[in-house]
GROMACS .gro file of N, CA and C in nm:
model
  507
    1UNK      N    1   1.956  -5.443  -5.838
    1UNK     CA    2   1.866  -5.369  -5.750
    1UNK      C    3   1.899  -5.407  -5.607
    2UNK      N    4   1.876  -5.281  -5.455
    2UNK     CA    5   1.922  -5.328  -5.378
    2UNK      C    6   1.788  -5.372  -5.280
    3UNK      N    7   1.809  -5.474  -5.239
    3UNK     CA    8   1.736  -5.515  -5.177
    3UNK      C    9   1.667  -5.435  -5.020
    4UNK      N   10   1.562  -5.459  -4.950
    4UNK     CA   11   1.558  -5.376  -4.818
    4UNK      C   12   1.651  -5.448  -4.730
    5UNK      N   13   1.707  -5.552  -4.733
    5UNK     CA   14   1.813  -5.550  -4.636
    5UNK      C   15   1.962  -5.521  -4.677
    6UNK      N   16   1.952  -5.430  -4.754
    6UNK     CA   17   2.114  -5.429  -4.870
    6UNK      C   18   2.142  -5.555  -4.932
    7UNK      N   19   2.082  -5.631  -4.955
    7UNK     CA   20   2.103  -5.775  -5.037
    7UNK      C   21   2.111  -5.729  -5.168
    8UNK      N   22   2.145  -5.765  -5.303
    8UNK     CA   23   2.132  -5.725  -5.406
    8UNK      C   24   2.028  -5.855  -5.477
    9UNK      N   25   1.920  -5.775  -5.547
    9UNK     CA   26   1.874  -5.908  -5.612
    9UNK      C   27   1.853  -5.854  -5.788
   10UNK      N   28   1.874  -5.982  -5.819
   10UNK     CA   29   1.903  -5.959  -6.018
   10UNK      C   30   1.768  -6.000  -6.093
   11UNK      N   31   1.777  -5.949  -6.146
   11UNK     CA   32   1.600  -5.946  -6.260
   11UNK      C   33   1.694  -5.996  -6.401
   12UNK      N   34   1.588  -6.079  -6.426
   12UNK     CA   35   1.597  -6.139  -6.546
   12UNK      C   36   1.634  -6.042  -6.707
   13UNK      N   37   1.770  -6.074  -6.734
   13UNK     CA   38   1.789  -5.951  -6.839
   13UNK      C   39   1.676  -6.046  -6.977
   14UNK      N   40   1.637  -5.915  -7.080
   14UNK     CA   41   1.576  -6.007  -7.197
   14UNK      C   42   1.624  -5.903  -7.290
   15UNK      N   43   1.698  -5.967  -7.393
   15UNK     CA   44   1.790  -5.867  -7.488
   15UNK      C   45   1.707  -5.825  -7.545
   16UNK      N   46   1.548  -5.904  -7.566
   16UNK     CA   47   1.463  -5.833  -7.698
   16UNK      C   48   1.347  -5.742  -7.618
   17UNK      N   49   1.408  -5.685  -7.504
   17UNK     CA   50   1.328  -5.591  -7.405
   17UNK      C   51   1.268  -5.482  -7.491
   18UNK      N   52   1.140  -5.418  -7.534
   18UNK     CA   53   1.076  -5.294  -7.645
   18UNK      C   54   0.995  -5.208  -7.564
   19UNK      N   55   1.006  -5.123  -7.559
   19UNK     CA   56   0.960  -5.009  -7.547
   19UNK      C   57   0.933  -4.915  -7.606
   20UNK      N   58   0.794  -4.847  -7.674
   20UNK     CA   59   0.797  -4.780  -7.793
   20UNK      C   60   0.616  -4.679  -7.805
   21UNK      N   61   0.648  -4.579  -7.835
   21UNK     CA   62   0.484  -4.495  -7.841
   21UNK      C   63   0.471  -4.441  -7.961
   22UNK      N   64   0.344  -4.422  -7.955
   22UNK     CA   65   0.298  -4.350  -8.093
   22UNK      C   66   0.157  -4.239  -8.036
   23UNK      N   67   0.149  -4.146  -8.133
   23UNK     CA   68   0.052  -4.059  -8.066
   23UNK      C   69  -0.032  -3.998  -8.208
   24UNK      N   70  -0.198  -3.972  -8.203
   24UNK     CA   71  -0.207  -3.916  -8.264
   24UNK      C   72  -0.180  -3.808  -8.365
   25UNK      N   73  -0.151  -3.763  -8.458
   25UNK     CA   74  -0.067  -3.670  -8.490
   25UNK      C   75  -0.167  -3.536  -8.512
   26UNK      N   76  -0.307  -3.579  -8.524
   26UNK     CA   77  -0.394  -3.450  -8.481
   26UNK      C   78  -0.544  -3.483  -8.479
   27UNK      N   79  -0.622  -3.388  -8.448
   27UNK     CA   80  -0.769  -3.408  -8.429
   27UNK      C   81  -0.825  -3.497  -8.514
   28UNK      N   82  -0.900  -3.564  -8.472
   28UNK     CA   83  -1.013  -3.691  -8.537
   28UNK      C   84  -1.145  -3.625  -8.533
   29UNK      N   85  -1.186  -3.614  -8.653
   29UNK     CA   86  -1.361  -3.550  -8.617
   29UNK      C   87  -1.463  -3.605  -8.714
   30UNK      N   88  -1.372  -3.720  -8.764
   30UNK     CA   89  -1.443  -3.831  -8.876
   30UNK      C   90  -1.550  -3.914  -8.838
   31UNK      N   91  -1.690  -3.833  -8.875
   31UNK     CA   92  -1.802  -3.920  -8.815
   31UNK      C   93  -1.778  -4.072  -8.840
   32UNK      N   94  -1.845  -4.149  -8.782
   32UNK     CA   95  -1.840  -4.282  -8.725
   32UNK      C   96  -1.713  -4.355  -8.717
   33UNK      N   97  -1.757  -4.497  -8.704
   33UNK     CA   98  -1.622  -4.561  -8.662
   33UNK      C   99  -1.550  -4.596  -8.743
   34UNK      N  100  -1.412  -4.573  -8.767
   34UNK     CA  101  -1.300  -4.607  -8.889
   34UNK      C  102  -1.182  -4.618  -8.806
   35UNK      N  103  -1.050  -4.699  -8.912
   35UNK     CA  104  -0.964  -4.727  -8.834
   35UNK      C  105  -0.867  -4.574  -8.803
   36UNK      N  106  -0.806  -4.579  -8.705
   36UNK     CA  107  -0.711  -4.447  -8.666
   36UNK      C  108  -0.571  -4.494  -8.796
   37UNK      N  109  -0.566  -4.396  -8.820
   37UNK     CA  110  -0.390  -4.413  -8.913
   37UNK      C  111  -0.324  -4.277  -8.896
   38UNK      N  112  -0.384  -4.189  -8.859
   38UNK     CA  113  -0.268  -4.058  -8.775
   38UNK      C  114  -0.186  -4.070  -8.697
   39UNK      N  115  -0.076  -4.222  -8.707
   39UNK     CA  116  -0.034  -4.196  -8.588
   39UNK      C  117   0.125  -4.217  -8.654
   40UNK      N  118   0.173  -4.161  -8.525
   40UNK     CA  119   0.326  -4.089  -8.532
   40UNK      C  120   0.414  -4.130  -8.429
   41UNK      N  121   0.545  -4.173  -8.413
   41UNK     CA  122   0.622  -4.172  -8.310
   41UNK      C  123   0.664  -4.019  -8.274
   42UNK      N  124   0.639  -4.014  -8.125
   42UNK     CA  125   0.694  -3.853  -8.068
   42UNK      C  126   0.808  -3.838  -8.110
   43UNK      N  127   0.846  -3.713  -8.143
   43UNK     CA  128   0.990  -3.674  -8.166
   43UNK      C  129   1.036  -3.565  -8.101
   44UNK      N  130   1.016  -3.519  -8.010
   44UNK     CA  131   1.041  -3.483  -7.918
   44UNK      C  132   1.169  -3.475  -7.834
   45UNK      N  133   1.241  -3.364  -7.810
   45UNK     CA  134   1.400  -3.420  -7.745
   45UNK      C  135   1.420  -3.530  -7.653
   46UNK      N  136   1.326  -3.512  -7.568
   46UNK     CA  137   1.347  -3.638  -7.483
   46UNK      C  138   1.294  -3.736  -7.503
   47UNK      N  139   1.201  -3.737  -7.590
   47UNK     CA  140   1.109  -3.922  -7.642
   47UNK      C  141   1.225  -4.022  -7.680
   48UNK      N  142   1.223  -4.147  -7.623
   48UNK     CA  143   1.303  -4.261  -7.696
   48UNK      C  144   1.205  -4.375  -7.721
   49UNK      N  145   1.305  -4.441  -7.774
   49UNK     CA  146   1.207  -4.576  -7.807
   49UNK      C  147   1.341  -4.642  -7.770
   50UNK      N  148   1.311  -4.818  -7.710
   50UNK     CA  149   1.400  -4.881  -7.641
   50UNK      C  150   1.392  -5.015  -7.717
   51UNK      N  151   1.493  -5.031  -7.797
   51UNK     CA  152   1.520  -5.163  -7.871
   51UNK      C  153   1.424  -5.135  -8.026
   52UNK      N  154   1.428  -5.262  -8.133
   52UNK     CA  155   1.375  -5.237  -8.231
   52UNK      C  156   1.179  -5.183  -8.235
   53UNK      N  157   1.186  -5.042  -8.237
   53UNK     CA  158   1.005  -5.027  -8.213
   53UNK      C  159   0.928  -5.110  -8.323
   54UNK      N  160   0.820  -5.102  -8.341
   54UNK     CA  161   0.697  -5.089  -8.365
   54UNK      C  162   0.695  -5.066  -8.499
   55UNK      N  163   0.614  -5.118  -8.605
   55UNK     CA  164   0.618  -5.045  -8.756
   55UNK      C  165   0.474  -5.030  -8.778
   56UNK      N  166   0.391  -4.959  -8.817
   56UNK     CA  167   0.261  -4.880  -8.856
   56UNK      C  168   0.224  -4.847  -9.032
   57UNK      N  169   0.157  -4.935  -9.060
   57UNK     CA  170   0.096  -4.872  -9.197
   57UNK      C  171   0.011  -4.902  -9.234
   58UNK      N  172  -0.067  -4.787  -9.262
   58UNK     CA  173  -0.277  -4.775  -9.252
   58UNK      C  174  -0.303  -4.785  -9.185
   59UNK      N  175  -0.229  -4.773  -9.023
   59UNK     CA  176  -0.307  -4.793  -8.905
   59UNK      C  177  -0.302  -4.937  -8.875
   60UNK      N  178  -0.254  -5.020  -8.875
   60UNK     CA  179  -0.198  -5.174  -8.842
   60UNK      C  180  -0.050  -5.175  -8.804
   61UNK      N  181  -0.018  -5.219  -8.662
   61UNK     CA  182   0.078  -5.204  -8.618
   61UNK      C  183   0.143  -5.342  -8.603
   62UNK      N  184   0.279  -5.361  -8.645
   62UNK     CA  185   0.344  -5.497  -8.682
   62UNK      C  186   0.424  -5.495  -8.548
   63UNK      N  187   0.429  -5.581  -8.478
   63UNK     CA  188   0.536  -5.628  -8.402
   63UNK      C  189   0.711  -5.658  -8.439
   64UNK      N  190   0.801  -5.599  -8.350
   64UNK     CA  191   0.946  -5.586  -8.413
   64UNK      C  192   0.995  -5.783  -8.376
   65UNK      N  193   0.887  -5.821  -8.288
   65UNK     CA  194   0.948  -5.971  -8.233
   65UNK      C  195   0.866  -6.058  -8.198
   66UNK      N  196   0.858  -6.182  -8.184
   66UNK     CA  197   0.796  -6.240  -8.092
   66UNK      C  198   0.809  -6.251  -7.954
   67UNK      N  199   0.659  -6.241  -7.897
   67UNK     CA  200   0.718  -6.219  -7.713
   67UNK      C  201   0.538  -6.205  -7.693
   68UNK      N  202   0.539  -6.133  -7.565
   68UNK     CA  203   0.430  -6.152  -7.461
   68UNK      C  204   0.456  -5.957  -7.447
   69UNK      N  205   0.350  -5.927  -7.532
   69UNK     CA  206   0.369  -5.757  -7.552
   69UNK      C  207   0.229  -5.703  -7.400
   70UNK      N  208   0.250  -5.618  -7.373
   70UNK     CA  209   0.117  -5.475  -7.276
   70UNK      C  210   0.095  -5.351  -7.382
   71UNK      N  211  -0.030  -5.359  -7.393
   71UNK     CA  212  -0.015  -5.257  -7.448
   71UNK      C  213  -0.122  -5.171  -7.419
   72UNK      N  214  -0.109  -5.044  -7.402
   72UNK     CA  215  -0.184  -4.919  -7.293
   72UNK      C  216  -0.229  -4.829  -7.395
   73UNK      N  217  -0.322  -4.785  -7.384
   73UNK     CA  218  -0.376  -4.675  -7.472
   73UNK      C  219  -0.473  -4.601  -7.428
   74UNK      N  220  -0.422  -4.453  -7.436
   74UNK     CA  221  -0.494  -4.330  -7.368
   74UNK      C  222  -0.564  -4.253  -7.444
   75UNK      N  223  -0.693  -4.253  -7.496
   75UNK     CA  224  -0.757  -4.208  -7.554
   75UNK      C  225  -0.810  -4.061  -7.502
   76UNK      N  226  -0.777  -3.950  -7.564
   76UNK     CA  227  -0.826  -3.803  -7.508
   76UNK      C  228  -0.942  -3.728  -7.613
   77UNK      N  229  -1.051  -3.720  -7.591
   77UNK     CA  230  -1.169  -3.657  -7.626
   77UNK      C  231  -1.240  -3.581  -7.576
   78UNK      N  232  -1.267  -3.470  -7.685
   78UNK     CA  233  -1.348  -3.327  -7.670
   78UNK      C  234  -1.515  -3.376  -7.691
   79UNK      N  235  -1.538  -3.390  -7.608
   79UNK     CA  236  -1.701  -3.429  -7.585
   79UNK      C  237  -1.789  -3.299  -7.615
   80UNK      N  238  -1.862  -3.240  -7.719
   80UNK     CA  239  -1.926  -3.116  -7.801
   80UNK      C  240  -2.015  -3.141  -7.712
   81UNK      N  241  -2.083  -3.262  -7.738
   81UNK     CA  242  -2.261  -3.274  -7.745
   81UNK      C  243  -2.278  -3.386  -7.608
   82UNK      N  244  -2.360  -3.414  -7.550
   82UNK     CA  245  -2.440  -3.562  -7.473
   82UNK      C  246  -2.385  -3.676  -7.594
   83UNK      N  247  -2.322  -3.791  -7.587
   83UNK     CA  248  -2.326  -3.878  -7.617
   83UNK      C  249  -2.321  -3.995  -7.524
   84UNK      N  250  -2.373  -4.141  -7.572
   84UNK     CA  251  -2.308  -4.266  -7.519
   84UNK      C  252  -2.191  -4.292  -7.478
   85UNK      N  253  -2.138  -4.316  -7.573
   85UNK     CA  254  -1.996  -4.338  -7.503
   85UNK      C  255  -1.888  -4.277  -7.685
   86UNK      N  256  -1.762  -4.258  -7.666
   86UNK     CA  257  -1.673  -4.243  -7.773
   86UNK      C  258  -1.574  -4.278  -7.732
   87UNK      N  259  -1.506  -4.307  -7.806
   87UNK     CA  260  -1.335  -4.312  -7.799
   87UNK      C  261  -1.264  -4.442  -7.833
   88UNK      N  262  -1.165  -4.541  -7.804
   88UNK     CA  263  -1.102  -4.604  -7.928
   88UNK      C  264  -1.120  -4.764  -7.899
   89UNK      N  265  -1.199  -4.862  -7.988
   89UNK     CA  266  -1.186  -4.948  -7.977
   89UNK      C  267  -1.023  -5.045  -8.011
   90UNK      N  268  -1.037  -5.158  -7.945
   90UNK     CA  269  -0.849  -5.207  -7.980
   90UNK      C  270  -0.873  -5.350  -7.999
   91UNK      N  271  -0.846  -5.389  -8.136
   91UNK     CA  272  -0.867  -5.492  -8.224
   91UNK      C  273  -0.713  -5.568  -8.233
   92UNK      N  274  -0.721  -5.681  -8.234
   92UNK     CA  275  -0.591  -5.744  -8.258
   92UNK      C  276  -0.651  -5.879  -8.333
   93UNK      N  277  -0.499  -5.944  -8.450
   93UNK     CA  278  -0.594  -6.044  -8.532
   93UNK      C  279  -0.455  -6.126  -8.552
   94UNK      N  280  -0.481  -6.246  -8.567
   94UNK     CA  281  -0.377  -6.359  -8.581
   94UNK      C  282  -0.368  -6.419  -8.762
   95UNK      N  283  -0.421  -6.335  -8.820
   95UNK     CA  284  -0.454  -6.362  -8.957
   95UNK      C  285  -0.451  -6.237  -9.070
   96UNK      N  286  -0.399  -6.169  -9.035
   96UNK     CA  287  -0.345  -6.027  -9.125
   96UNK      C  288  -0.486  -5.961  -9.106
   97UNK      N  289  -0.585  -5.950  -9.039
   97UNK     CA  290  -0.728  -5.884  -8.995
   97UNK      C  291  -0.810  -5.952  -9.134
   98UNK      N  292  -0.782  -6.088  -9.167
   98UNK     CA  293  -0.874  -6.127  -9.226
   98UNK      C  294  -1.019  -6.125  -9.119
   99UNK      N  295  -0.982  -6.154  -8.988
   99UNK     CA  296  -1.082  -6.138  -8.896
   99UNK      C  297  -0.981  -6.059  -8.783
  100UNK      N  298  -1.091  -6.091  -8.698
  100UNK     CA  299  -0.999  -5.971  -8.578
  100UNK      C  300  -1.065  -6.034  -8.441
  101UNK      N  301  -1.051  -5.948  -8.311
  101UNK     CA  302  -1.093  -5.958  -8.206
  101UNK      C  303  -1.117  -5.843  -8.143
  102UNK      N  304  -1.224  -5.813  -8.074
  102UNK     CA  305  -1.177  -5.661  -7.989
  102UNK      C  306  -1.163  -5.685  -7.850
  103UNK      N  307  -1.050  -5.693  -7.849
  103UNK     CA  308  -0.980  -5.700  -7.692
  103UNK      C  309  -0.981  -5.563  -7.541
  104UNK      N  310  -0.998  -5.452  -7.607
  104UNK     CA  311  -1.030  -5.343  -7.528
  104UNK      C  312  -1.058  -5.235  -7.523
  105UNK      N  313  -1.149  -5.138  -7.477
  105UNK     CA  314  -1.193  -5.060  -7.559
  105UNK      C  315  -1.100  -4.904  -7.433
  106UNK      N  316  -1.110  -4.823  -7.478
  106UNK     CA  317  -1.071  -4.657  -7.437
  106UNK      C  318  -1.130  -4.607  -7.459
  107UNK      N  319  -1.268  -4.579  -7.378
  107UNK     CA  320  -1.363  -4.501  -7.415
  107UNK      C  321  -1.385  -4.424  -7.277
  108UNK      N  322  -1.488  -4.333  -7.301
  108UNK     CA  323  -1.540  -4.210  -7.234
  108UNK      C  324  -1.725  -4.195  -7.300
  109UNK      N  325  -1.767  -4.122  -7.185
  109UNK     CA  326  -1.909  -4.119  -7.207
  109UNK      C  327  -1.918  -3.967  -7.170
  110UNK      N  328  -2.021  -3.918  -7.291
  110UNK     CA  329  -2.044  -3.763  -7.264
  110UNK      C  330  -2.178  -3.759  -7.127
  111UNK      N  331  -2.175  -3.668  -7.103
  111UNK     CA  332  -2.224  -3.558  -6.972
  111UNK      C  333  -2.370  -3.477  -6.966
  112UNK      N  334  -2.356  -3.503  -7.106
  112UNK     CA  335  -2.450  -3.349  -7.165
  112UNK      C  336  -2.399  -3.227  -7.120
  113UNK      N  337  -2.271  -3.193  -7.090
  113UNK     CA  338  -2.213  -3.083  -7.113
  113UNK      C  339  -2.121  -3.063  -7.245
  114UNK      N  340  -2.132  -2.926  -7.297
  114UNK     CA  341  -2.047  -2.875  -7.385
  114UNK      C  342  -1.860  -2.899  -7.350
  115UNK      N  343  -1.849  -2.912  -7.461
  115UNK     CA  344  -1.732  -2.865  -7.472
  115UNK      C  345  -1.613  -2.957  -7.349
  116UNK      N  346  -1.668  -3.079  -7.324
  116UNK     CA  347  -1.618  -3.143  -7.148
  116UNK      C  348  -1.477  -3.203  -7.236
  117UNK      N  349  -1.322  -3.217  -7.181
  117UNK     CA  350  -1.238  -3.316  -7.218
  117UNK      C  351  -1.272  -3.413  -7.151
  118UNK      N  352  -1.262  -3.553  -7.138
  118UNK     CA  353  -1.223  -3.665  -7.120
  118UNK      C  354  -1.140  -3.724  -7.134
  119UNK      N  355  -1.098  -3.828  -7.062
  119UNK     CA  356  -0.966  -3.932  -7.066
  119UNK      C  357  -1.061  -4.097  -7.071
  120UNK      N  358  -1.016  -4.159  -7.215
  120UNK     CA  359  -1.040  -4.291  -7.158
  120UNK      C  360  -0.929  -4.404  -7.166
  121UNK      N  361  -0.899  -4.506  -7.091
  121UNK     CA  362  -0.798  -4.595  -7.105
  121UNK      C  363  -0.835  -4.739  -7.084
  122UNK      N  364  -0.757  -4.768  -7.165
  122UNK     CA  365  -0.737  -4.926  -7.210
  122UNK      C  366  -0.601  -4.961  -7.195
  123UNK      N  367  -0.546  -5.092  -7.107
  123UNK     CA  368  -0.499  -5.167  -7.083
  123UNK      C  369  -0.512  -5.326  -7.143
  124UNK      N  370  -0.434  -5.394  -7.228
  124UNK     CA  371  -0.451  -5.522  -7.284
  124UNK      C  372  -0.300  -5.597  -7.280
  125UNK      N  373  -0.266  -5.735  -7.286
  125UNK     CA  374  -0.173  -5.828  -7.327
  125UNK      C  375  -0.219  -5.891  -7.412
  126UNK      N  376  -0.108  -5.903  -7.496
  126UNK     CA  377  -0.130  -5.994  -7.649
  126UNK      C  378  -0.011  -6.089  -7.650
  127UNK      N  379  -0.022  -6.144  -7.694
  127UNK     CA  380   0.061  -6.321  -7.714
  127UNK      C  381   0.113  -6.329  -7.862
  128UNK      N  382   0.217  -6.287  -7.908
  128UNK     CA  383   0.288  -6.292  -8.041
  128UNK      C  384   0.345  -6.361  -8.052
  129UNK      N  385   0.300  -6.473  -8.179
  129UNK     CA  386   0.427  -6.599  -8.198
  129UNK      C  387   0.416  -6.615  -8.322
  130UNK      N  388   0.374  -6.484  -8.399
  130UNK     CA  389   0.413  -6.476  -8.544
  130UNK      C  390   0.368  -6.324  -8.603
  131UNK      N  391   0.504  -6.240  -8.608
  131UNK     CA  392   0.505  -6.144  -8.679
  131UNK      C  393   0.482  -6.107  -8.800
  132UNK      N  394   0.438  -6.197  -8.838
  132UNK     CA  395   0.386  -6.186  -8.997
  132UNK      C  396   0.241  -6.182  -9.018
  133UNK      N  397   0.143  -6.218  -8.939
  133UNK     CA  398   0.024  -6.248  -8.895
  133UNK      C  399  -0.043  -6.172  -8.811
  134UNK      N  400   0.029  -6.183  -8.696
  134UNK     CA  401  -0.039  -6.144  -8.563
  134UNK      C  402   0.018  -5.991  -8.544
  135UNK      N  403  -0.134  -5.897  -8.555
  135UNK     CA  404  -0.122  -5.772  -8.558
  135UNK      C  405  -0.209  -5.692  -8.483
  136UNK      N  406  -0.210  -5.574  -8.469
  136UNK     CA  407  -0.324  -5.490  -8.379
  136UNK      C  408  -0.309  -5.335  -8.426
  137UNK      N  409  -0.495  -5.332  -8.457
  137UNK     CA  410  -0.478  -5.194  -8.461
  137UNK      C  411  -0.622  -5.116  -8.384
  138UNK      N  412  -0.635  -4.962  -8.443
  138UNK     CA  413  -0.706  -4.908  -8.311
  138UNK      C  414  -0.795  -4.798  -8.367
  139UNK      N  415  -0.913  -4.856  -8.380
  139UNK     CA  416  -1.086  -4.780  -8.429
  139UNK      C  417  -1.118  -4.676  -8.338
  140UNK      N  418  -1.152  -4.574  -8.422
  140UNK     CA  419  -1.214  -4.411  -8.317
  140UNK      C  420  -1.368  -4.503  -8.345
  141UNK      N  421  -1.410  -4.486  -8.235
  141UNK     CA  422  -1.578  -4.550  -8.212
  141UNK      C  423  -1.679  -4.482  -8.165
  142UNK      N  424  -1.786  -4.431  -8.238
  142UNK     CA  425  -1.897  -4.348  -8.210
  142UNK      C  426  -1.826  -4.226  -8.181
  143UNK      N  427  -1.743  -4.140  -8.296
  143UNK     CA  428  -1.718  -4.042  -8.300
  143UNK      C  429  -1.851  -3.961  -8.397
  144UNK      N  430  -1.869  -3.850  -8.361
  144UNK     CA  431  -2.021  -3.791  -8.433
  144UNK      C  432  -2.085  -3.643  -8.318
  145UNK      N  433  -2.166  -3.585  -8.405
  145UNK     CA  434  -2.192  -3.462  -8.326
  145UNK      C  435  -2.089  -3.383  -8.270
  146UNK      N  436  -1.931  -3.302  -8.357
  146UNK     CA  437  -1.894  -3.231  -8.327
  146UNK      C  438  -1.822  -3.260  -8.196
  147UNK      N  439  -1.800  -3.393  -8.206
  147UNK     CA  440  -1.715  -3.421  -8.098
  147UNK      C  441  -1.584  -3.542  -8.161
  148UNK      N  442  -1.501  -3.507  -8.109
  148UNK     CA  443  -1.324  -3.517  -8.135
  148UNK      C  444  -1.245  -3.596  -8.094
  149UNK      N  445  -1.161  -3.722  -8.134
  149UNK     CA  446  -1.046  -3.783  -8.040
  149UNK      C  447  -0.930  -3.678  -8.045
  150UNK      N  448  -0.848  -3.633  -7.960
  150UNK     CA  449  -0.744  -3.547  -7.982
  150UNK      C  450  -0.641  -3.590  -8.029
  151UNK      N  451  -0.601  -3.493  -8.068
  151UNK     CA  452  -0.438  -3.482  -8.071
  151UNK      C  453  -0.390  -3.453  -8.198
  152UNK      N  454  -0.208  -3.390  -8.151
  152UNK     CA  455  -0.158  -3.288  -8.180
  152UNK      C  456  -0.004  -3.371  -8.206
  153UNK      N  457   0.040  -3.316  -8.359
  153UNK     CA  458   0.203  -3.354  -8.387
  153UNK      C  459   0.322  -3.262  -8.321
  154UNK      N  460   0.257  -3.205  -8.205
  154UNK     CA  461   0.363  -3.122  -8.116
  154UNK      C  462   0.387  -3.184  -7.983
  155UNK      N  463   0.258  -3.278  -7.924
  155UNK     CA  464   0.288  -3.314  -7.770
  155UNK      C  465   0.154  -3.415  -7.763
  156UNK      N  466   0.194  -3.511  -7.695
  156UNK     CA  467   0.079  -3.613  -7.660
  156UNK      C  468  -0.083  -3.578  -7.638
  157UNK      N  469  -0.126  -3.656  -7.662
  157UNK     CA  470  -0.278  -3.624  -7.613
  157UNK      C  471  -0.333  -3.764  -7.610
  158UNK      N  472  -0.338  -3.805  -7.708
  158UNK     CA  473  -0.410  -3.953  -7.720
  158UNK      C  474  -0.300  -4.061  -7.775
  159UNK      N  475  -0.244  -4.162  -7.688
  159UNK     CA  476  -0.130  -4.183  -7.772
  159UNK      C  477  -0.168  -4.385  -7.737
  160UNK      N  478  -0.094  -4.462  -7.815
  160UNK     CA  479  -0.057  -4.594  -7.799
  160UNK      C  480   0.088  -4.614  -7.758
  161UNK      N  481   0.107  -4.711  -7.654
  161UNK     CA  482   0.246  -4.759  -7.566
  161UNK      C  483   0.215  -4.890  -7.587
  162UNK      N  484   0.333  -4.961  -7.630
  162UNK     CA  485   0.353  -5.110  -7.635
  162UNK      C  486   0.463  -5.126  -7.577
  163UNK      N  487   0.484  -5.218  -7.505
  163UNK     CA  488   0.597  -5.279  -7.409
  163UNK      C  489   0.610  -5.409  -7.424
  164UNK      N  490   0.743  -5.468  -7.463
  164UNK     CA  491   0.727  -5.585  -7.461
  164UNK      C  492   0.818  -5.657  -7.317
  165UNK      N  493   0.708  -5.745  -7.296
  165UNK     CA  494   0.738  -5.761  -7.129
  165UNK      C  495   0.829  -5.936  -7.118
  166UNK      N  496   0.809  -5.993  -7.255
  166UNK     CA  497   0.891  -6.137  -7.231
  166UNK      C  498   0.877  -6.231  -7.345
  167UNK      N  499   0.901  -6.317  -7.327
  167UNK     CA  500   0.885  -6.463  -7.460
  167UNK      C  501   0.753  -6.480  -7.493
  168UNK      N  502   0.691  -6.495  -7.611
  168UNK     CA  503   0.600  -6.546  -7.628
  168UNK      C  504   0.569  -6.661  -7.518
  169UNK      N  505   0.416  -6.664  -7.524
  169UNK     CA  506   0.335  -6.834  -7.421
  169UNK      C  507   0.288  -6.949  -7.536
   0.00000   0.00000   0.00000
């Protein structure tokens, strides 16, 4: 990279650098809270995934490594009715979810208008120093009254991004 005075300065290469998404693959309208398992890597011409991704089954997402992961999640909901709040709680567990934690939630609060979209987002870091164990997955919460988390197996709407940013701490 070039520096502002034309200096060149070098960033730390990390071979086990990940980059990787997953997206609903369609509408959620499953009263109350349960875990999400619709989810899909985009396939899309231009979607990539960068180094070994992500593996998913029942909605529990395994880590490809150990490291110091971000992980972002954009929750998109069709708000029908007035509610509290909806949209996706984000659980992570160091024990195969014999127990868990909820580290962040993506939610949205209805309006008392019909028919309103919303966007909610969650931002979290997680600390992986055992892929066999240490996992995370992601609850639709106070879904009810004709109201929806989105999304579609043609183009994003509500999706999960994990990045892995360095070595485990």
């Amino acid at each position: 990279i070039e520096g502002r005075t034309g200096s060149t300065v070098s960033l730390p290469q990390d071979s086990n650098y990940m980059l990787d998404q997953f997206r609903l693959a369609a509408h959620d309208t499953t009263n109350g809270d349960h875990d999400i398992t619709n989810w899909e890597r985009p396939d899309d011409s231009m979607n990539t995934t960068i180094g070994t991704g992500m593996t998913v089954s029942s909605g529990i997402f395994t880590f490809p490594s150990t490291g110091t992961y971000m992980i972002s999640v954009i929750a998109v909901v069709n708000v029908a009715t007035a509610d509290g709040f909806l949209g996706i709680q984000c659980e992570a567990s160091s024990d195969n979810f014999n127990s868990s934690d909820i580290l962040a939630y993506a939610v949205t609060g209805g309006d008392g208008e019909t028919d309103s979209v919303m966007t909610g987002h969650a931002q979290f870091i997680v600390n992986i120093t055992n892929t066999s164990t240490h996992k995370v997955r992601f609850v639709a919460s106070s879904i009810h009254n004709d109201n929806q988390l989105s999304g579609d197996s043609g183009y994003n709407y509500t999706t999960v991004t994990f990045e892995r940013k360095g070595p485990s701490q």
